[in-house]
Amino acid sequence: MSTHVATMLTRPAGASTGPQVRPLASALGAEIIGLNLATHLTHDSVQLVLDSLHRHGVVVVRDQKLTPDQQTAFMEKLGPIKKSSYSRANSFCVPGYPDMMVISNIVENGRNIGLMDAGAMWHADGTHLAQPDMYTALYALEVPHRDGKPLGDTLFTSTAEAYDALPDALRQRIAGRKAVHSFTHHIEKKRRLGDLRRPPLTEAQKAEVPDVEHPIVTTHPVTGRKNLFVTEGHTARIVGLPEAESEALLEELWAHIRKPEFIYRHSWRVGDLLIWDNRATQHLAIFDYGDLRRRMHRLETVGPVPT
Ligand code: SIN
């Protein structure tokens, strides 16, 4: 079910006016223009976003002007909002909004106002949880530029396209297998790679997020497509395989997942509300902007147990 980049904008069936959806890359990604989620948070608007998400995996609603309350109101329509004790404990949340994480490199009064190393490795959000995040919405308030060019892009890959293109032999090797996802492993790997720019986990934080097992191949509950559900960031090992074999197989799967043909690269504009489906995509943040200011607000919804 590969989508193809259309040159024409499309409207929802039967509509002659209103918001338009335009695919942005062949594997995944679309933009919606002409939709104001602050003033038109209607059933039809939400349905358009959801349909576009299920078709394209990642969707940018352009030109938004959202307060934290408005971003929350939109996200509540997509599902129950994830409660983030991590954000609260580290004071990375938007003041007064304990579940809304600030993603930023900005330092004020000697402290980072938000999480400054999110997305340094390919991952889907919350796979280290028994119920990983379903949708994430990241809202751009400040986007760094150099010589007129936006920096701090985010890359997305389609894990459904990646699964479909998997060689048969590799498919057979992973069929029915599970993998361990671990937040402790994630933070330790980030530290080893020199990418950790937040405080290490306390013992209490580690205890809050015990390792979990998920199938390596999951089925998306809405689209019915199969997806590769192992990430460079959070997957520690494959259950039941010797360590070296597990590592080699994971490396092979990760190399496959990040092939250029499955990728959409998002260049940010202020006012972008970028929403992605963590059950069908993985993402990677590009840290090419140094101290140039970048500031985003992130919310997630809780998903079902992956099967
Ligand atoms: C994330 O991984 O949640 C953040 C992505 C980004 O900042 O581009």
mmCIF file of C-alpha atoms and ligand atoms in Angstrom:
data_model
loop_
_atom_site.group_PDB
_atom_site.id
_atom_site.type_symbol
_atom_site.label_atom_id
_atom_site.label_comp_id
_atom_site.label_asym_id
_atom_site.label_seq_id
_atom_site.Cartn_x
_atom_site.Cartn_y
_atom_site.Cartn_z
ATOM 1 C CA MET A 1 0.000 0.000 0.000
ATOM 2 C CA SER A 2 2.703 2.436 -0.957
ATOM 3 C CA THR A 3 1.512 6.024 -1.406
ATOM 4 C CA HIS A 4 2.863 8.075 -4.292
ATOM 5 C CA VAL A 5 3.755 11.729 -4.134
ATOM 6 C CA ALA A 6 0.904 13.597 -5.763
ATOM 7 C CA THR A 7 1.489 16.933 -7.378
ATOM 8 C CA MET A 8 -2.118 17.917 -6.742
ATOM 9 C CA LEU A 9 -3.600 18.668 -3.378
ATOM 10 C CA THR A 10 -6.485 16.409 -2.416
ATOM 11 C CA ARG A 11 -9.527 17.175 -0.314
ATOM 12 C CA PRO A 12 -11.538 14.678 1.715
ATOM 13 C CA ALA A 13 -14.091 12.754 -0.433
ATOM 14 C CA GLY A 14 -17.145 14.875 -1.254
ATOM 15 C CA ALA A 15 -15.619 18.186 -0.106
ATOM 16 C CA SER A 16 -15.128 21.049 -2.576
ATOM 17 C CA THR A 17 -13.714 23.502 -0.052
ATOM 18 C CA GLY A 18 -11.793 23.232 3.161
ATOM 19 C CA PRO A 19 -8.495 21.742 4.191
ATOM 20 C CA GLN A 20 -6.233 20.021 1.693
ATOM 21 C CA VAL A 21 -3.896 17.073 2.145
ATOM 22 C CA ARG A 22 -0.703 16.737 0.119
ATOM 23 C CA PRO A 23 1.660 13.741 0.271
ATOM 24 C CA LEU A 24 5.274 14.800 0.848
ATOM 25 C CA ALA A 25 7.302 11.660 0.059
ATOM 26 C CA SER A 26 6.653 8.293 -1.514
ATOM 27 C CA ALA A 27 6.941 6.159 1.629
ATOM 28 C CA LEU A 28 5.272 8.410 4.190
ATOM 29 C CA GLY A 29 4.507 12.005 5.168
ATOM 30 C CA ALA A 30 1.771 14.461 4.206
ATOM 31 C CA GLU A 31 0.890 18.069 4.912
ATOM 32 C CA ILE A 32 -2.515 19.490 5.704
ATOM 33 C CA ILE A 33 -3.096 23.105 4.844
ATOM 34 C CA GLY A 34 -6.134 25.288 5.468
ATOM 35 C CA LEU A 35 -6.981 23.698 8.808
ATOM 36 C CA ASN A 36 -7.028 25.830 11.954
ATOM 37 C CA LEU A 37 -7.072 23.503 14.943
ATOM 38 C CA ALA A 38 -7.414 26.408 17.389
ATOM 39 C CA THR A 39 -10.749 27.540 15.964
ATOM 40 C CA HIS A 40 -12.056 24.416 14.161
ATOM 41 C CA LEU A 41 -11.524 21.444 16.388
ATOM 42 C CA THR A 42 -14.478 19.612 14.870
ATOM 43 C CA HIS A 43 -15.184 15.912 14.421
ATOM 44 C CA ASP A 44 -14.398 16.274 10.688
ATOM 45 C CA SER A 45 -11.059 18.017 11.347
ATOM 46 C CA VAL A 46 -9.960 15.329 13.790
ATOM 47 C CA GLN A 47 -11.101 12.594 11.405
ATOM 48 C CA LEU A 48 -9.133 14.189 8.572
ATOM 49 C CA VAL A 49 -5.982 14.189 10.711
ATOM 50 C CA LEU A 50 -6.548 10.578 11.799
ATOM 51 C CA ASP A 51 -7.272 9.328 8.265
ATOM 52 C CA SER A 52 -4.181 11.145 6.979
ATOM 53 C CA LEU A 53 -2.071 9.712 9.789
ATOM 54 C CA HIS A 54 -3.164 6.167 9.042
ATOM 55 C CA ARG A 55 -2.510 6.654 5.335
ATOM 56 C CA HIS A 56 0.777 8.593 5.602
ATOM 57 C CA GLY A 57 2.232 7.796 9.060
ATOM 58 C CA VAL A 58 3.304 11.378 9.721
ATOM 59 C CA VAL A 59 1.316 14.528 9.047
ATOM 60 C CA VAL A 60 2.152 18.204 9.414
ATOM 61 C CA VAL A 61 -0.701 20.623 10.008
ATOM 62 C CA ARG A 62 0.779 23.927 8.843
ATOM 63 C CA ASP A 63 0.420 27.463 10.169
ATOM 64 C CA GLN A 64 -1.015 26.740 13.614
ATOM 65 C CA LYS A 65 -1.158 29.209 16.504
ATOM 66 C CA LEU A 66 -1.784 26.982 19.487
ATOM 67 C CA THR A 67 -1.711 27.692 23.185
ATOM 68 C CA PRO A 68 -0.800 24.740 25.426
ATOM 69 C CA ASP A 69 -4.530 24.391 26.224
ATOM 70 C CA GLN A 70 -5.386 24.220 22.517
ATOM 71 C CA GLN A 71 -2.670 21.656 21.778
ATOM 72 C CA THR A 72 -3.976 19.619 24.729
ATOM 73 C CA ALA A 73 -7.597 19.894 23.539
ATOM 74 C CA PHE A 74 -6.580 18.622 20.086
ATOM 75 C CA MET A 75 -4.515 15.761 21.478
ATOM 76 C CA GLU A 76 -7.308 14.643 23.821
ATOM 77 C CA LYS A 77 -9.393 13.983 20.698
ATOM 78 C CA LEU A 78 -6.768 11.464 19.534
ATOM 79 C CA GLY A 79 -6.685 9.469 22.769
ATOM 80 C CA PRO A 80 -5.791 9.545 26.457
ATOM 81 C CA ILE A 81 -2.809 11.822 27.070
ATOM 82 C CA LYS A 82 0.311 10.134 28.396
ATOM 83 C CA LYS A 83 1.177 11.114 31.947
ATOM 84 C CA SER A 84 4.854 11.957 32.111
ATOM 85 C CA SER A 85 6.416 11.679 35.559
ATOM 86 C CA TYR A 86 9.825 11.914 33.809
ATOM 87 C CA SER A 87 9.090 15.382 32.470
ATOM 88 C CA ARG A 88 7.882 16.548 35.859
ATOM 89 C CA ALA A 89 10.784 15.086 37.803
ATOM 90 C CA ASN A 90 13.289 16.848 35.539
ATOM 91 C CA SER A 91 11.302 20.110 35.228
ATOM 92 C CA PHE A 92 11.223 19.765 31.436
ATOM 93 C CA CYS A 93 7.493 20.374 31.210
ATOM 94 C CA VAL A 94 5.704 23.519 30.103
ATOM 95 C CA PRO A 95 4.990 25.367 33.363
ATOM 96 C CA GLY A 96 1.475 24.420 34.474
ATOM 97 C CA TYR A 97 1.255 21.515 31.961
ATOM 98 C CA PRO A 98 2.979 18.549 33.602
ATOM 99 C CA ASP A 99 2.446 16.200 30.643
ATOM 100 C CA MET A 100 3.604 18.617 27.950
ATOM 101 C CA MET A 101 7.339 18.221 27.394
ATOM 102 C CA VAL A 102 9.490 21.120 26.189
ATOM 103 C CA ILE A 103 11.994 19.923 23.573
ATOM 104 C CA SER A 104 14.676 22.591 23.411
ATOM 105 C CA ASN A 105 18.354 23.483 23.585
ATOM 106 C CA ILE A 106 17.595 26.846 25.214
ATOM 107 C CA VAL A 107 19.257 27.623 28.534
ATOM 108 C CA GLU A 108 17.607 30.182 30.815
ATOM 109 C CA ASN A 109 18.914 31.222 34.207
ATOM 110 C CA GLY A 110 21.594 28.575 33.957
ATOM 111 C CA ARG A 111 19.243 25.651 33.291
ATOM 112 C CA ASN A 112 17.892 23.892 30.225
ATOM 113 C CA ILE A 113 14.225 24.775 29.771
ATOM 114 C CA GLY A 114 13.551 21.431 28.099
ATOM 115 C CA LEU A 115 14.862 18.094 26.959
ATOM 116 C CA MET A 116 17.893 18.805 24.766
ATOM 117 C CA ASP A 117 18.861 15.347 23.453
ATOM 118 C CA ALA A 118 15.507 13.821 22.428
ATOM 119 C CA GLY A 119 15.647 11.763 19.256
ATOM 120 C CA ALA A 120 19.428 11.305 18.997
ATOM 121 C CA MET A 121 18.884 7.675 17.880
ATOM 122 C CA TRP A 122 16.175 6.162 15.666
ATOM 123 C CA HIS A 123 13.178 5.294 17.827
ATOM 124 C CA ALA A 124 9.423 5.272 18.214
ATOM 125 C CA ASP A 125 8.128 6.990 21.322
ATOM 126 C CA GLY A 126 7.560 4.981 24.473
ATOM 127 C CA THR A 127 8.433 1.503 23.164
ATOM 128 C CA HIS A 128 10.060 0.865 26.546
ATOM 129 C CA LEU A 129 6.557 0.917 28.060
ATOM 130 C CA ALA A 130 4.016 -1.928 28.145
ATOM 131 C CA GLN A 131 1.678 0.429 26.274
ATOM 132 C CA PRO A 132 3.886 2.508 23.962
ATOM 133 C CA ASP A 133 2.797 5.936 22.771
ATOM 134 C CA MET A 134 0.243 5.870 19.984
ATOM 135 C CA TYR A 135 0.443 9.384 18.521
ATOM 136 C CA THR A 136 2.944 12.150 19.237
ATOM 137 C CA ALA A 137 2.282 15.815 18.411
ATOM 138 C CA LEU A 138 5.291 18.148 18.304
ATOM 139 C CA TYR A 139 4.510 21.842 17.902
ATOM 140 C CA ALA A 140 7.210 24.192 16.590
ATOM 141 C CA LEU A 141 7.567 27.517 18.413
ATOM 142 C CA GLU A 142 11.156 28.392 17.466
ATOM 143 C CA VAL A 143 13.056 26.897 14.509
ATOM 144 C CA PRO A 144 16.791 27.549 14.043
ATOM 145 C CA HIS A 145 18.016 28.935 10.685
ATOM 146 C CA ARG A 146 21.427 29.496 9.125
ATOM 147 C CA ASP A 147 21.795 31.447 5.851
ATOM 148 C CA GLY A 148 18.010 31.341 5.475
ATOM 149 C CA LYS A 149 17.893 27.561 5.678
ATOM 150 C CA PRO A 150 15.994 25.771 8.467
ATOM 151 C CA LEU A 151 18.037 23.466 10.699
ATOM 152 C CA GLY A 152 17.096 20.775 13.199
ATOM 153 C CA ASP A 153 15.132 18.611 10.730
ATOM 154 C CA THR A 154 13.435 15.423 11.891
ATOM 155 C CA LEU A 155 13.701 12.241 9.821
ATOM 156 C CA PHE A 156 10.929 9.655 9.698
ATOM 157 C CA THR A 157 10.944 6.122 8.374
ATOM 158 C CA SER A 158 7.970 3.937 7.511
ATOM 159 C CA THR A 159 8.241 0.706 9.462
ATOM 160 C CA ALA A 160 5.394 -0.757 7.368
ATOM 161 C CA GLU A 161 7.197 -0.103 4.068
ATOM 162 C CA ALA A 162 10.352 -1.482 5.692
ATOM 163 C CA TYR A 163 8.550 -4.668 6.720
ATOM 164 C CA ASP A 164 6.992 -5.119 3.261
ATOM 165 C CA ALA A 165 10.430 -4.852 1.639
ATOM 166 C CA LEU A 166 12.120 -7.296 4.006
ATOM 167 C CA PRO A 167 13.815 -10.258 2.272
ATOM 168 C CA ASP A 168 11.993 -13.551 2.932
ATOM 169 C CA ALA A 169 14.943 -15.081 4.767
ATOM 170 C CA LEU A 170 15.065 -12.183 7.219
ATOM 171 C CA ARG A 171 11.291 -12.319 7.689
ATOM 172 C CA GLN A 172 11.524 -15.976 8.618
ATOM 173 C CA ARG A 173 14.311 -15.332 11.129
ATOM 174 C CA ILE A 174 12.193 -12.860 13.087
ATOM 175 C CA ALA A 175 8.767 -14.489 12.721
ATOM 176 C CA GLY A 176 7.164 -15.026 16.130
ATOM 177 C CA ARG A 177 10.134 -13.552 18.010
ATOM 178 C CA LYS A 178 10.077 -10.880 20.696
ATOM 179 C CA ALA A 179 12.585 -8.229 21.731
ATOM 180 C CA VAL A 180 13.347 -6.434 24.993
ATOM 181 C CA HIS A 181 12.859 -2.647 25.058
ATOM 182 C CA SER A 182 14.557 -0.766 27.876
ATOM 183 C CA PHE A 183 14.750 2.877 28.932
ATOM 184 C CA THR A 184 17.785 2.144 31.119
ATOM 185 C CA HIS A 185 19.524 0.592 28.085
ATOM 186 C CA HIS A 186 18.526 3.637 26.003
ATOM 187 C CA ILE A 187 20.026 6.176 28.406
ATOM 188 C CA GLU A 188 23.187 4.078 28.880
ATOM 189 C CA LYS A 189 23.634 3.675 25.087
ATOM 190 C CA LYS A 190 23.177 7.425 24.627
ATOM 191 C CA ARG A 191 25.833 8.056 27.291
ATOM 192 C CA ARG A 192 28.248 5.592 25.618
ATOM 193 C CA LEU A 193 27.781 7.325 22.254
ATOM 194 C CA GLY A 194 28.431 10.727 23.849
ATOM 195 C CA ASP A 195 24.904 11.957 23.082
ATOM 196 C CA LEU A 196 23.530 12.155 26.637
ATOM 197 C CA ARG A 197 22.823 15.753 27.567
ATOM 198 C CA ARG A 198 20.408 15.210 30.448
ATOM 199 C CA PRO A 199 20.929 13.964 33.998
ATOM 200 C CA PRO A 200 21.470 10.183 34.297
ATOM 201 C CA LEU A 201 18.501 8.144 35.574
ATOM 202 C CA THR A 202 18.025 7.921 39.312
ATOM 203 C CA GLU A 203 17.384 4.479 40.811
ATOM 204 C CA ALA A 204 13.749 5.549 41.390
ATOM 205 C CA GLN A 205 13.393 6.499 37.687
ATOM 206 C CA LYS A 206 14.882 3.155 36.614
ATOM 207 C CA ALA A 207 12.458 1.300 38.905
ATOM 208 C CA GLU A 208 9.553 3.203 37.351
ATOM 209 C CA VAL A 209 10.310 1.844 33.880
ATOM 210 C CA PRO A 210 11.107 -1.879 34.035
ATOM 211 C CA ASP A 211 12.170 -3.519 30.752
ATOM 212 C CA VAL A 212 9.354 -4.864 28.563
ATOM 213 C CA GLU A 213 9.066 -7.357 25.713
ATOM 214 C CA HIS A 214 7.238 -6.647 22.437
ATOM 215 C CA PRO A 215 6.856 -8.669 19.234
ATOM 216 C CA ILE A 216 9.460 -7.764 16.601
ATOM 217 C CA VAL A 217 6.698 -7.646 14.014
ATOM 218 C CA THR A 218 3.494 -5.911 15.082
ATOM 219 C CA THR A 219 0.200 -5.492 13.282
ATOM 220 C CA HIS A 220 -1.252 -2.001 13.127
ATOM 221 C CA PRO A 221 -4.723 -2.170 14.671
ATOM 222 C CA VAL A 222 -6.258 0.274 12.159
ATOM 223 C CA THR A 223 -4.482 -0.360 8.855
ATOM 224 C CA GLY A 224 -3.811 -4.073 9.427
ATOM 225 C CA ARG A 225 -0.278 -3.603 8.032
ATOM 226 C CA LYS A 226 2.694 -5.344 9.586
ATOM 227 C CA ASN A 227 5.458 -3.149 11.024
ATOM 228 C CA LEU A 228 9.019 -3.688 12.181
ATOM 229 C CA PHE A 229 9.015 -2.832 15.866
ATOM 230 C CA VAL A 230 12.675 -2.813 16.944
ATOM 231 C CA THR A 231 14.506 0.464 17.390
ATOM 232 C CA GLU A 232 18.148 1.476 17.547
ATOM 233 C CA GLY A 233 17.327 3.632 20.568
ATOM 234 C CA HIS A 234 15.411 1.352 22.903
ATOM 235 C CA THR A 235 15.669 -2.291 21.800
ATOM 236 C CA ALA A 236 18.232 -4.031 23.984
ATOM 237 C CA ARG A 237 18.148 -7.623 22.672
ATOM 238 C CA ILE A 238 16.138 -10.326 20.978
ATOM 239 C CA VAL A 239 14.604 -12.797 23.377
ATOM 240 C CA GLY A 240 16.013 -16.332 23.152
ATOM 241 C CA LEU A 241 19.075 -15.560 20.993
ATOM 242 C CA PRO A 242 22.728 -15.534 22.128
ATOM 243 C CA GLU A 243 23.979 -11.968 22.632
ATOM 244 C CA ALA A 244 26.214 -11.802 19.526
ATOM 245 C CA GLU A 245 23.513 -13.246 17.255
ATOM 246 C CA SER A 246 20.893 -10.922 18.723
ATOM 247 C CA GLU A 247 23.137 -7.866 18.198
ATOM 248 C CA ALA A 248 23.986 -8.844 14.607
ATOM 249 C CA LEU A 249 20.321 -9.431 13.722
ATOM 250 C CA LEU A 250 19.245 -6.136 15.308
ATOM 251 C CA GLU A 251 21.978 -4.259 13.402
ATOM 252 C CA GLU A 252 20.736 -5.857 10.172
ATOM 253 C CA LEU A 253 17.133 -4.833 10.890
ATOM 254 C CA TRP A 254 18.092 -1.270 11.875
ATOM 255 C CA ALA A 255 20.192 -0.850 8.724
ATOM 256 C CA HIS A 256 17.180 -1.980 6.694
ATOM 257 C CA ILE A 257 14.729 0.323 8.525
ATOM 258 C CA ARG A 258 16.824 3.436 7.811
ATOM 259 C CA LYS A 259 17.157 2.877 4.036
ATOM 260 C CA PRO A 260 16.531 6.123 2.115
ATOM 261 C CA GLU A 261 13.506 4.765 0.235
ATOM 262 C CA PHE A 262 11.491 4.497 3.479
ATOM 263 C CA ILE A 263 12.328 8.015 4.699
ATOM 264 C CA TYR A 264 10.675 11.433 4.838
ATOM 265 C CA ARG A 265 12.787 14.362 6.066
ATOM 266 C CA HIS A 266 10.802 17.112 7.776
ATOM 267 C CA SER A 267 12.165 20.657 7.584
ATOM 268 C CA TRP A 268 10.398 22.665 10.230
ATOM 269 C CA ARG A 269 8.499 25.941 9.998
ATOM 270 C CA VAL A 270 7.277 27.858 13.020
ATOM 271 C CA GLY A 271 3.607 26.915 13.497
ATOM 272 C CA ASP A 272 4.004 23.329 12.271
ATOM 273 C CA LEU A 273 2.072 20.821 14.331
ATOM 274 C CA LEU A 274 3.720 17.550 13.347
ATOM 275 C CA ILE A 275 1.836 14.424 14.349
ATOM 276 C CA TRP A 276 3.136 10.900 13.898
ATOM 277 C CA ASP A 277 1.877 7.389 14.465
ATOM 278 C CA ASN A 278 4.442 5.542 16.572
ATOM 279 C CA ARG A 279 2.953 2.192 15.512
ATOM 280 C CA ALA A 280 3.927 2.800 11.873
ATOM 281 C CA THR A 281 7.012 5.022 11.991
ATOM 282 C CA GLN A 282 10.328 5.729 13.697
ATOM 283 C CA HIS A 283 12.111 9.075 13.861
ATOM 284 C CA LEU A 284 15.495 10.709 14.342
ATOM 285 C CA ALA A 285 16.333 14.308 15.274
ATOM 286 C CA ILE A 286 19.200 16.090 13.467
ATOM 287 C CA PHE A 287 21.386 18.139 15.817
ATOM 288 C CA ASP A 288 23.026 20.527 13.348
ATOM 289 C CA TYR A 289 22.079 23.852 14.959
ATOM 290 C CA GLY A 290 24.456 24.255 17.929
ATOM 291 C CA ASP A 291 23.268 27.072 20.149
ATOM 292 C CA LEU A 292 20.752 28.486 17.669
ATOM 293 C CA ARG A 293 17.393 28.469 19.433
ATOM 294 C CA ARG A 294 15.023 25.555 18.864
ATOM 295 C CA ARG A 295 11.842 25.143 20.970
ATOM 296 C CA MET A 296 8.961 22.699 20.615
ATOM 297 C CA HIS A 297 6.086 21.431 22.760
ATOM 298 C CA ARG A 298 5.406 17.690 22.753
ATOM 299 C CA LEU A 299 2.379 15.637 23.828
ATOM 300 C CA GLU A 300 1.718 11.936 23.363
ATOM 301 C CA THR A 301 -1.304 9.665 23.634
ATOM 302 C CA VAL A 302 -1.214 6.215 25.197
ATOM 303 C CA GLY A 303 -1.535 3.295 22.805
ATOM 304 C CA PRO A 304 -2.631 -0.320 23.164
ATOM 305 C CA VAL A 305 -0.320 -3.227 24.012
ATOM 306 C CA PRO A 306 1.403 -4.046 20.672
ATOM 307 C CA THR A 307 0.485 -7.375 19.091
HETATM 308 C C1 SIN B 1 11.692 13.415 19.652
HETATM 309 O O1 SIN B 1 12.366 12.447 19.327
HETATM 310 O O2 SIN B 1 10.668 13.304 20.308
HETATM 311 C C2 SIN B 1 12.131 14.810 19.245
HETATM 312 C C3 SIN B 1 12.322 14.955 17.774
HETATM 313 C C4 SIN B 1 12.852 16.304 17.432
HETATM 314 O O3 SIN B 1 13.078 17.140 18.305
HETATM 315 O O4 SIN B 1 13.061 16.550 16.225
#
